Short mmCIF file of C-alpha atoms in Angstrom, two decimals:
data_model
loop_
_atom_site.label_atom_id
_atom_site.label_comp_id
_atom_site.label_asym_id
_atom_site.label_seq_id
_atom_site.Cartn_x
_atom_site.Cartn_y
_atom_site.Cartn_z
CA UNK A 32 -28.37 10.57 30.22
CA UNK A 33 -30.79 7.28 29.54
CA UNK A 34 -29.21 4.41 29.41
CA UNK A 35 -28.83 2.77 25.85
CA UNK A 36 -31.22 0.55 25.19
CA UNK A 37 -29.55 -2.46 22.90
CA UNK A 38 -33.23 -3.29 21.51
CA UNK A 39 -33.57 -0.22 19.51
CA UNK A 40 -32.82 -0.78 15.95
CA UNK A 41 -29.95 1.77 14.73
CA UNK A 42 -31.01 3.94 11.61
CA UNK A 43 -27.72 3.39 9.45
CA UNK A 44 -24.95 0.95 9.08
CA UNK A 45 -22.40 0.15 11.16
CA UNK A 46 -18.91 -1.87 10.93
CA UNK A 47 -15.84 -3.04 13.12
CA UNK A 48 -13.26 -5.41 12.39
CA UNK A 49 -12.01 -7.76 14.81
CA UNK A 50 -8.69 -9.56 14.38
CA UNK A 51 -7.52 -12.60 16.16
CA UNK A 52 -3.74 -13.45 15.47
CA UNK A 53 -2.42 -15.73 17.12
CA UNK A 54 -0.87 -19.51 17.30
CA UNK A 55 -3.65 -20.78 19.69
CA UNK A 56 -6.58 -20.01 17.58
CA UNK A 57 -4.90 -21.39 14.74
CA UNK A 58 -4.97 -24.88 15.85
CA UNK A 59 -8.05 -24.46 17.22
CA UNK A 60 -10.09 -23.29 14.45
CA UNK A 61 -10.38 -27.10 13.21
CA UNK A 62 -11.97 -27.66 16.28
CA UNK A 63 -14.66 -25.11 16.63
CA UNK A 64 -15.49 -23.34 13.68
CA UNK A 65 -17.61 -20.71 15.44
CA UNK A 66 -14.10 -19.24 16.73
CA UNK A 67 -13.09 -18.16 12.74
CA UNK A 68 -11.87 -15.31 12.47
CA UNK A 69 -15.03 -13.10 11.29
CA UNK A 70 -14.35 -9.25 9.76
CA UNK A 71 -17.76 -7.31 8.94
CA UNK A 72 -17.58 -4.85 6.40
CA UNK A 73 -20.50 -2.14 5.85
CA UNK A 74 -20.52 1.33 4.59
CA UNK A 75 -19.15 3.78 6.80
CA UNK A 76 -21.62 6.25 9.39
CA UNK A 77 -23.13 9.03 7.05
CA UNK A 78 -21.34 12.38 7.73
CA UNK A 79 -25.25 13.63 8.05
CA UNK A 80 -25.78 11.53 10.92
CA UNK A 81 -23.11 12.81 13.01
CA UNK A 82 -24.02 16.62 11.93
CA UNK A 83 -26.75 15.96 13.81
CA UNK A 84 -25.63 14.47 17.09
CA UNK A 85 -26.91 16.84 20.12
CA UNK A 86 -24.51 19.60 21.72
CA UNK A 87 -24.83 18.32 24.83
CA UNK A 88 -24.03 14.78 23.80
CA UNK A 89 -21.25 15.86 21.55
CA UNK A 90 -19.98 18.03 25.06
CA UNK A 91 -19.80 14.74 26.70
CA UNK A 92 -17.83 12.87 24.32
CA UNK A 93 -15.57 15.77 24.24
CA UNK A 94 -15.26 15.65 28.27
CA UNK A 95 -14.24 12.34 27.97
CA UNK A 96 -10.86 13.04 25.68
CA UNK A 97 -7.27 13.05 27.11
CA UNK A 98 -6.27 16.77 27.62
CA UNK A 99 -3.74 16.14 24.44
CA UNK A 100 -5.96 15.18 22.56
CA UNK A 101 -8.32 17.80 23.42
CA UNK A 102 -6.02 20.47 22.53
CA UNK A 103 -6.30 18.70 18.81
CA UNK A 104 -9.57 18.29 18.71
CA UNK A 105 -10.30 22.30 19.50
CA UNK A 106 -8.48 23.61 16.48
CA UNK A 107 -11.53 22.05 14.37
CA UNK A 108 -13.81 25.11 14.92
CA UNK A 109 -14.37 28.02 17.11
CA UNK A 110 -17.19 26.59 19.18
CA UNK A 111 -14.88 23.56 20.29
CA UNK A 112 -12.05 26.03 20.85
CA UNK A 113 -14.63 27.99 22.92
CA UNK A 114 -15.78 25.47 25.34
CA UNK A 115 -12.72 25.77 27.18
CA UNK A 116 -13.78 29.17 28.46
CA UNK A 117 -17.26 27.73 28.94
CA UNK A 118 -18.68 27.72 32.42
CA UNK A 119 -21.08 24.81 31.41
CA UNK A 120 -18.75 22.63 29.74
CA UNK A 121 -16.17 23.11 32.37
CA UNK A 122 -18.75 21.66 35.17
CA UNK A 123 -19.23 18.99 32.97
CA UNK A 124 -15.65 18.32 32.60
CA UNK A 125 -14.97 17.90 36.05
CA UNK A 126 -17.64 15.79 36.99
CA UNK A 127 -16.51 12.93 34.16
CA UNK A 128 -12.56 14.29 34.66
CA UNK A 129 -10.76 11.12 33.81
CA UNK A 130 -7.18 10.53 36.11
CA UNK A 131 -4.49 11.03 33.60
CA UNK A 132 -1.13 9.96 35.62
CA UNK A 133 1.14 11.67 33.42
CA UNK A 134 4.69 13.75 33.88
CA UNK A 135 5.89 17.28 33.08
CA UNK A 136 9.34 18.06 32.19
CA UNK A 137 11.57 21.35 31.92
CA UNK A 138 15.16 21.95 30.45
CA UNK A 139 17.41 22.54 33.05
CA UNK A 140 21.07 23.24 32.65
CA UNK A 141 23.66 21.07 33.47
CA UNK A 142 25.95 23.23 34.88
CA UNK A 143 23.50 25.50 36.29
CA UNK A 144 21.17 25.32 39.92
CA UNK A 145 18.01 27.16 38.27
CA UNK A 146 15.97 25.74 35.36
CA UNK A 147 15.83 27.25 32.17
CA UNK A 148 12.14 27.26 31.13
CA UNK A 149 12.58 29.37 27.82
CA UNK A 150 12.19 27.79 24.39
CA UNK A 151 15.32 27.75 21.86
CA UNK A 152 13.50 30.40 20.23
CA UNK A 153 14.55 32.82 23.15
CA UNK A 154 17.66 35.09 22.70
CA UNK A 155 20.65 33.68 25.14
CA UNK A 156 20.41 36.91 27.30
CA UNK A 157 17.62 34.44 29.52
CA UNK A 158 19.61 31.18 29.54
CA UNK A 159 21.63 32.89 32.58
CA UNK A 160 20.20 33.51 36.45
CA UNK A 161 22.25 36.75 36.16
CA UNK A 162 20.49 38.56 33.43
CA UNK A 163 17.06 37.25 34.71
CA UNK A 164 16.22 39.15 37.44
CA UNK A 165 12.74 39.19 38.51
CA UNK A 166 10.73 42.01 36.41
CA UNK A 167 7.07 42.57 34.78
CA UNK A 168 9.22 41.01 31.70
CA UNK A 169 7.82 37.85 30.25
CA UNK A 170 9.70 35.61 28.49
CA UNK A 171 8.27 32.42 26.17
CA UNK A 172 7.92 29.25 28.18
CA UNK A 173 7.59 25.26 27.68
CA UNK A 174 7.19 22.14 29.15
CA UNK A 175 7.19 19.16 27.78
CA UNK A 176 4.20 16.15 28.57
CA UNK A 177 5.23 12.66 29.00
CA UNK A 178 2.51 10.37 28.68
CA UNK A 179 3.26 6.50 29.91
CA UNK A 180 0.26 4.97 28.95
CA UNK A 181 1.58 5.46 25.14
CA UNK A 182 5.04 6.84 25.92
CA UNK A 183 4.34 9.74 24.05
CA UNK A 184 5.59 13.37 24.24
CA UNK A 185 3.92 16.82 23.54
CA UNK A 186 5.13 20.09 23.77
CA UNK A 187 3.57 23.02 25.96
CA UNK A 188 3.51 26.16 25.47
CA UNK A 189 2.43 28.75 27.13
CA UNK A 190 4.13 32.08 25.82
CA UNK A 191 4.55 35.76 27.90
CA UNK A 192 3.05 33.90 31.01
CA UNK A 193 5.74 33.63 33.49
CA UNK A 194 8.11 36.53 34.81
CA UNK A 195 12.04 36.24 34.59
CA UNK A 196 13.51 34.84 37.19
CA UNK A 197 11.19 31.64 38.22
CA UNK A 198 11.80 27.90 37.97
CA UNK A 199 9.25 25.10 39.01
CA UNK A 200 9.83 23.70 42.44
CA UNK A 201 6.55 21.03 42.77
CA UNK A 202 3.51 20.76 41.56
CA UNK A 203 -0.17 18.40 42.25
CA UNK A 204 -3.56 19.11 41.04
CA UNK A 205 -3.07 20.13 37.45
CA UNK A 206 -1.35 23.10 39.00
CA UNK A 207 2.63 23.69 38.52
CA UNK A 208 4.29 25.69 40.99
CA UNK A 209 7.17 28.64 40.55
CA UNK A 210 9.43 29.84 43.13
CA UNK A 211 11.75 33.08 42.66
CA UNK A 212 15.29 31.67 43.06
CA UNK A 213 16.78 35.21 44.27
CA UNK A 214 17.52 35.24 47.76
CA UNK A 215 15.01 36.94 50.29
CA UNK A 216 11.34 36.28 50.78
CA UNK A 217 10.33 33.82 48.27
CA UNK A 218 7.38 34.46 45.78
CA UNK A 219 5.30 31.55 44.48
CA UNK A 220 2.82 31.04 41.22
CA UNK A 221 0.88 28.35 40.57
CA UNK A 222 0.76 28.12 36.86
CA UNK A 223 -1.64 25.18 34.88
CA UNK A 224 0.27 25.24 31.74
CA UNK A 225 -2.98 23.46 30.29
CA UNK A 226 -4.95 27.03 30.07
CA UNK A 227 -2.17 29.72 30.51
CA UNK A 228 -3.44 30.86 34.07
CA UNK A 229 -1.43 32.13 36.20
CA UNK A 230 -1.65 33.16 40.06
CA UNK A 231 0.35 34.70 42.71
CA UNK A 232 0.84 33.91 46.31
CA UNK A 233 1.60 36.51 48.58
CA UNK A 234 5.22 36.46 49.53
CA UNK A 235 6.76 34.40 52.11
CA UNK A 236 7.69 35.86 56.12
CA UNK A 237 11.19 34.25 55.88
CA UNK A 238 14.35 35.36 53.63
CA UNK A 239 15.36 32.11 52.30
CA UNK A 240 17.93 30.73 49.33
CA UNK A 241 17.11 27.38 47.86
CA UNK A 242 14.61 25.59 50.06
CA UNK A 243 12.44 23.04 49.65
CA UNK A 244 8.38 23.42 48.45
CA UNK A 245 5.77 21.18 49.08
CA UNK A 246 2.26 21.53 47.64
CA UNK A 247 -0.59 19.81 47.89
CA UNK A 248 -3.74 20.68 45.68
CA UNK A 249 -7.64 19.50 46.08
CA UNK A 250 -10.57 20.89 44.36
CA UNK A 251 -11.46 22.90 47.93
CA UNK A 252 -8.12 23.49 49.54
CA UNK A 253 -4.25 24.84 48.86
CA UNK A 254 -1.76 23.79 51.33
CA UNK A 255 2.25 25.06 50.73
CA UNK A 256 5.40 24.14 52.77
CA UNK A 257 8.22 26.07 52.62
CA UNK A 258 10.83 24.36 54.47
CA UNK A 259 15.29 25.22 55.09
CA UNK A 260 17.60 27.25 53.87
CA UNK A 261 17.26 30.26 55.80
CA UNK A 262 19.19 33.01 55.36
CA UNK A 263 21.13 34.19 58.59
CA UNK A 264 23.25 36.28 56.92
CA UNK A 265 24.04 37.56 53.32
CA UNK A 266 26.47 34.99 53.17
CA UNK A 267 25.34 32.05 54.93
CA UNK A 268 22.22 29.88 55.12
CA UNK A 269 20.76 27.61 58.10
CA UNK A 270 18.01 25.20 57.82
CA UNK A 271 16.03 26.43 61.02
CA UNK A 272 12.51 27.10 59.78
CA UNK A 273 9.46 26.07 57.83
CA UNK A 274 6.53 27.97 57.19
CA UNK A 275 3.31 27.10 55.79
CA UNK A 276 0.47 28.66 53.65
CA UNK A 277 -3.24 27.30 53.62
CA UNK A 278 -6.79 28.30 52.65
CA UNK A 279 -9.58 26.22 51.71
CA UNK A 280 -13.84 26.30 50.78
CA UNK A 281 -14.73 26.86 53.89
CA UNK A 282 -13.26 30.38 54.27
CA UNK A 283 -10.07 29.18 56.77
CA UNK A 284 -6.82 30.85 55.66
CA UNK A 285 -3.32 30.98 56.88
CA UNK A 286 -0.90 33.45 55.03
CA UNK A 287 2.51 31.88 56.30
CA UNK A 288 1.79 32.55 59.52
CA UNK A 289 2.74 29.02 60.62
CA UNK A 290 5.81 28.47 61.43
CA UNK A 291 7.60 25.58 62.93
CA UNK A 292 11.06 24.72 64.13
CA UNK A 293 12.90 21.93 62.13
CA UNK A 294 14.77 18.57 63.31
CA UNK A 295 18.37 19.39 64.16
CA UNK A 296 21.08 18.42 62.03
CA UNK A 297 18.82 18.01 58.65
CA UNK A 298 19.45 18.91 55.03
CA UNK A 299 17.13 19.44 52.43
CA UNK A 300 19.77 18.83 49.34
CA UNK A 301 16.84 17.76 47.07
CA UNK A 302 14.93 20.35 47.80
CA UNK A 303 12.09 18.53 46.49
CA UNK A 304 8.97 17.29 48.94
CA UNK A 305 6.62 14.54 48.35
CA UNK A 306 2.59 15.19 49.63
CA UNK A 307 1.08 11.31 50.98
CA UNK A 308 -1.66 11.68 53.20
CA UNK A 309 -1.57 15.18 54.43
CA UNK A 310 1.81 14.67 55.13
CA UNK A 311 5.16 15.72 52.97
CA UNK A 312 8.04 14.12 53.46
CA UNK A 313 11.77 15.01 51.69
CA UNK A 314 15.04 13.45 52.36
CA UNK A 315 17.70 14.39 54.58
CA UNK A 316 21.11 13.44 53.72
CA UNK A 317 24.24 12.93 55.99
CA UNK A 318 23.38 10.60 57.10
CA UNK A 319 19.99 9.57 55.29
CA UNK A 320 16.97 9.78 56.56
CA UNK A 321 13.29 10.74 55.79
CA UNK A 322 11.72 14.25 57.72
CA UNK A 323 8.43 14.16 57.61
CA UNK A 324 5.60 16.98 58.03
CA UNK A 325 1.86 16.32 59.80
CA UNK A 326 0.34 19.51 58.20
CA UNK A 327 -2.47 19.66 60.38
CA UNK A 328 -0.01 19.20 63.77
CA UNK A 329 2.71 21.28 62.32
CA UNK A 330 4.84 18.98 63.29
CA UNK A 331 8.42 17.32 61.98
CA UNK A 332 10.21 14.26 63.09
CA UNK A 333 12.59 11.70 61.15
CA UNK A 334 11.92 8.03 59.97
CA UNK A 335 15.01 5.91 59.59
CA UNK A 336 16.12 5.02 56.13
CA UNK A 337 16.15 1.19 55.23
CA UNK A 338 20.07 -0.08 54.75
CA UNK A 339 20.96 3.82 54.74
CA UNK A 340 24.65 2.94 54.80
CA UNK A 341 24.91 1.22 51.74
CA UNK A 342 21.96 3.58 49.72
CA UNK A 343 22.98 6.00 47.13
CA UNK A 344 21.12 8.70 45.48
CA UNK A 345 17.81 8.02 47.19
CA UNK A 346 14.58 9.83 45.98
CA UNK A 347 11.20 9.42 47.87
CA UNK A 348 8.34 9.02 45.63
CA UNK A 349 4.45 9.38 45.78
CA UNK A 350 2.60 6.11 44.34
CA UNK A 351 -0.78 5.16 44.40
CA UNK A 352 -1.08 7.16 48.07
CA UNK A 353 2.17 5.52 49.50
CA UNK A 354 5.11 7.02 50.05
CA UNK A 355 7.97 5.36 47.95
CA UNK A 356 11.70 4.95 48.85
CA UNK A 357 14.36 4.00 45.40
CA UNK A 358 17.78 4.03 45.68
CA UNK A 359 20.80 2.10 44.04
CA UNK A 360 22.23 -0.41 46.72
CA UNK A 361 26.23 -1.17 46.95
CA UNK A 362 27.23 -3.61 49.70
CA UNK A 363 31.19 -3.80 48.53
CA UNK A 364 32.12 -5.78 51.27
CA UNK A 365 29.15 -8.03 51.22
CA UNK A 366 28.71 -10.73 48.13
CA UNK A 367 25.78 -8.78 46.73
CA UNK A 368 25.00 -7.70 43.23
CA UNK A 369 24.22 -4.22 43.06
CA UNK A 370 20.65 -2.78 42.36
CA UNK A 371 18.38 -0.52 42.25
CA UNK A 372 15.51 -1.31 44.73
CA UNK A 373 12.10 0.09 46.14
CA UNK A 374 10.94 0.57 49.38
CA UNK A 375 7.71 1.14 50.56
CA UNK A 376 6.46 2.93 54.10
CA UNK A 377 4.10 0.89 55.59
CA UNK A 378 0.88 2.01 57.81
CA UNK A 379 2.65 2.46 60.72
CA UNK A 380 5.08 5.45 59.43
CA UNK A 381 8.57 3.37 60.31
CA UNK A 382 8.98 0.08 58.93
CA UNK A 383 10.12 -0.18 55.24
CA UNK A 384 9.09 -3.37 53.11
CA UNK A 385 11.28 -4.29 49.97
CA UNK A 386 8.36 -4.03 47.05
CA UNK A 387 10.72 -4.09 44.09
CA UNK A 388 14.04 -4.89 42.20
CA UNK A 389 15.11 -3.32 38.83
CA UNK A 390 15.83 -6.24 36.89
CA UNK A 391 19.80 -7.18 37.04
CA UNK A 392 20.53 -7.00 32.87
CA UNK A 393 18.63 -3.44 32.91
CA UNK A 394 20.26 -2.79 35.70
CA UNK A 395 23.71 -3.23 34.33
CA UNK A 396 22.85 -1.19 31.53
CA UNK A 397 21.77 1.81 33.90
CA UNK A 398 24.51 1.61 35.52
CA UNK A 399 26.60 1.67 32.43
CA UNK A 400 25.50 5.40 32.04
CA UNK A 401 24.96 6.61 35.09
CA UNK A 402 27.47 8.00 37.06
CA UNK A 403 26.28 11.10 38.67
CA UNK A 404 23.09 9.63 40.26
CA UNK A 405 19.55 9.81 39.26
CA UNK A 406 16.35 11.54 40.17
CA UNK A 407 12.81 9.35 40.33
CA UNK A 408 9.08 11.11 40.61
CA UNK A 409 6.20 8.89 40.96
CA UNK A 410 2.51 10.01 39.48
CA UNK A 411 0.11 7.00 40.19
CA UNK A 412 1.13 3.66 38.70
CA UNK A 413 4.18 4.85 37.14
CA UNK A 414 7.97 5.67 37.94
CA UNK A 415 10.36 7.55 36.20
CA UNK A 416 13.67 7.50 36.55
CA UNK A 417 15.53 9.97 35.15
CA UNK A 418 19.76 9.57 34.75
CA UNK A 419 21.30 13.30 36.02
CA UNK A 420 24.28 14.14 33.58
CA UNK A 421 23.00 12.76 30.61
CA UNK A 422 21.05 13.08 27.53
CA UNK A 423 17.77 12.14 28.08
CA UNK A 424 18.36 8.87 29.77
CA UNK A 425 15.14 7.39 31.29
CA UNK A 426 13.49 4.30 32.58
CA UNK A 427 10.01 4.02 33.14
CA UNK A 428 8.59 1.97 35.81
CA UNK A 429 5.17 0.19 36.10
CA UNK A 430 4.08 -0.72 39.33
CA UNK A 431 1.26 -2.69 37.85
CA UNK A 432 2.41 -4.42 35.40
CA UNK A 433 6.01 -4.94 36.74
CA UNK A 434 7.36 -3.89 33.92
CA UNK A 435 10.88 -1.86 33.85
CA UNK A 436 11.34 -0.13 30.05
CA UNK A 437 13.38 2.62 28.60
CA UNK A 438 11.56 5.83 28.25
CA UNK A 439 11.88 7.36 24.23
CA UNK A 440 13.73 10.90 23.83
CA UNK A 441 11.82 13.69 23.95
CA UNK A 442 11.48 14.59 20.05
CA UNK A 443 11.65 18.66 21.28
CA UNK A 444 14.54 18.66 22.71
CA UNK A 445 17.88 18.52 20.97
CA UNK A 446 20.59 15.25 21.82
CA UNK A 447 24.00 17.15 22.95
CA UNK A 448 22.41 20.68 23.50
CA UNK A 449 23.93 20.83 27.52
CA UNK A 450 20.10 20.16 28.75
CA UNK A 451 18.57 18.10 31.27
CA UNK A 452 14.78 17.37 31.99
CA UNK A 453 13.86 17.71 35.08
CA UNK A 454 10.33 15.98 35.96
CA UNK A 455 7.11 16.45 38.46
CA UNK A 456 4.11 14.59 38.75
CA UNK A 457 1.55 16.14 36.50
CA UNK A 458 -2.34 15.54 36.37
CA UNK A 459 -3.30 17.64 32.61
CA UNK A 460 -6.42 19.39 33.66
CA UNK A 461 -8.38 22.23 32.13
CA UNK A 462 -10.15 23.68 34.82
CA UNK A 463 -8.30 23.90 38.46
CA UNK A 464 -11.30 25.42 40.65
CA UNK A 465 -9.48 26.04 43.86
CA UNK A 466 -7.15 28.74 42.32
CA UNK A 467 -10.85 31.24 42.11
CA UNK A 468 -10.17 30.93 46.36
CA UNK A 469 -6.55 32.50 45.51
CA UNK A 470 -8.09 35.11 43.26
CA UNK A 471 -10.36 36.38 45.70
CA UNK A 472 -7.58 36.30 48.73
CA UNK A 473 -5.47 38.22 46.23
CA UNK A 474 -8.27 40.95 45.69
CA UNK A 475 -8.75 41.15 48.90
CA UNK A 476 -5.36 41.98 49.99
CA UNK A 477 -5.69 44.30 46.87
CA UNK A 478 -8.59 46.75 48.84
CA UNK A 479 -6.62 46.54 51.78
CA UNK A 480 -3.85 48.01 50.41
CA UNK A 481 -5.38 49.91 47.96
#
């Protein structure tokens, strides 16, 4: 596109207003009169003018829109609702694909291991893990989209998508994934709940219960981790094993067939793994450390926690490509406040640095609610920190402005209804072109067996 030369003279009107309000300029408007405030008013752009802009500019501008308020701007006519299906407008999309650090959230159950992703609209038969047993059936699903930039929510829906018996377990390039919580070999979708695609990965080797996932998404590669809670027994569960999936552009897959032994004496409690670096890393708990994963070695080994005797509820997070350690810090025998601090890995993968400290008065207020320990996911900038056991009880944290707030309630989800959200890092894309490598692994496993 040329660039726009300011010489030209424009063929209509044009206004803008610009406001100053504030105490400085009022005592120093006596002194310069050029800084007054100055509001130029003209006729608005003719609706004829615009009518005419060109397709391809009008793409552009459309490219440029937050995916929320995309999803508005399509219901104006059929040709903007089409150009999500558009193979052109999709390539331009993802060349001018602005970063969007946002968050996704799904009801979960307090009393309850395994999310419940229907909406209210759903019968109750679903709200249990009993009656869902995985089945062709499809049942109506949401999420709800947390953007920090204007701490604003929007619902997703993506209705007779998902199968029964799935919850979400991670997710990273626009791409959500879903693990089947019955025990045995685990099956995984990756779901972008921005277009309503959905796609399979073939089952793991391994009969596990709960474990932990880790995924990592580019626009050329997939890499999955798949990591504890093996199942030795019908009864019983070890955390011996990981196994990994992989394919990428250049035609190299892996279908679990790497395996690796894990640390002795770990726990993966979270269940939840955090992708820096071609590496994931999860906690381990009693007593706390960090196991980390070299995905091209295969290989584990454990980094020591920073003042792990005195940390509790610690949650690694993923922040601007460094790996993030918060936790609430009680020293009872020591004279020091309690807090809730951040730590930060540095290059060498085992010292910890001391980056940040929730402010003490917001601090005392967390605490005042919080009794069953929190859970924290980090998407660029921002930190949330979300209060287990209660109603919607979040604190948002900005790493660049340094500024600690109190996230709003989600508007779609009812105060006092027994649900928690539980959050992931979420990128809102429309177009996720890795997942065509998946479709063509899946079809060929299809002729084989067929």
């Amino acid at each position: 596109m040329d660039a726009f030369d300011p010489s030209i003279t424009l063929p209509f009107p044009y206004s803008f207003t610009t406001a100053i309000s504030n105490r400085s300029s009022e005592t120093s408007s006596s002194a310069n009169s050029n800084s007054v405030l100055n509001i130029v008013t003209s006729t608005w752009m003719d609706g004829r003018i615009w009518s005419r802009l060109p397709q391809r500019l009008l793409d552009r501008v459309i490219a440029f829109l937050p995916a929320p308020a995309f999803f508005r701007a399509r219901c104006v006519c059929k040709r903007w609702y089409a150009l999500l299906f558009t193979p052109s407008f999709l390539e331009l999309y993802l060349q001018v694909l602005p970063r969007r650090h946002c968050f996704i959230f799904f009801k979960k159950k307090n009393n309850l291991n395994n999310y419940v992703y229907k909406s209210n609209r759903d019968n109750n038969n679903g709200d249990h893990p009993q009656n869902d047993k995985p089945s062709s059936q499809t049942a109506a699903c949401e999420g709800y989209l947390f953007e920090p930039y204007e701490l604003s929510w929007y619902r997703i829906s993506f209705p007779n998508l998902l199968p029964s018996g799935f919850s979400p377990a991670s997710s990273s390039g626009g791409l959500i994934c879903w693990v089947s919580y019955d025990s045995g070999p685990k099956t995984l979708l990756l779901c972008n709940p921005m277009v309503g695609s959905l796609t399979p990965l073939p089952p793991t080797l391994r009969s596990r219960l709960f474990p932990s996932v880790g995924l990592a998404v580019t626009p050329t590669s997939v890499d999955v981790t798949i990591a504890g809670d093996d199942l030795i027994s019908p009864y019983a569960v070890k955390n011996l094993t990981a196994e990994s999936f992989h394919i990428d552009g250049g035609g190299f897959y892996s279908i679990w067939g790497t395996s690796s032994s894990l640390p002795r004496l770990c726990s993966f409690e979270s269940g939840n793994m955090v992708h820096v670096e071609g590496k994931f890393y999860c906690m381990n708990y009693s007593p706390y450390s960090i196991l980390a994963h070299d995905i091209s070695s295969n290989s584990w080994w454990k980094i020591q926690a920073p003042m792990r005797r005195f940390l509790r509820s610690p949650n690694l997070v993923e922040s601007r490509g460094k790996l993030l350690l918060i936790a609430a810090v009680e020293k009872s025998q020591l004279n020091v406040p309690k807090s809730l601090r951040v730590w930060g890995l540095q290059a060498c993968g085992t010292t910890w640095v001391e980056m940040e400290r929730m402010p003490q008065p917001l601090y005392l207020q967390f605490a005042e609610v919080e009794n069953n320990g929190f859970h924290c996911v980090g998407n660029g900038e921002f930190i949330a920190i979300m209060i287990l056991g209660t109603d919607q009880k979040m604190v948002l944290f900005d790493m660049m402005r340094k500024r600690w707030e109190w996230i709003p309630s989600c508007p779609y989800v009812p105060i006092g209804g027994g649900d928690q959200l539980h959050g992931f890092a979420y990128e809102p894309r429309l177009a996720t072109p890795v997942t065509g490598l998946l479709d063509q692994l899946t079809l060929q496993s299809y002729n084989l067996n067929g």
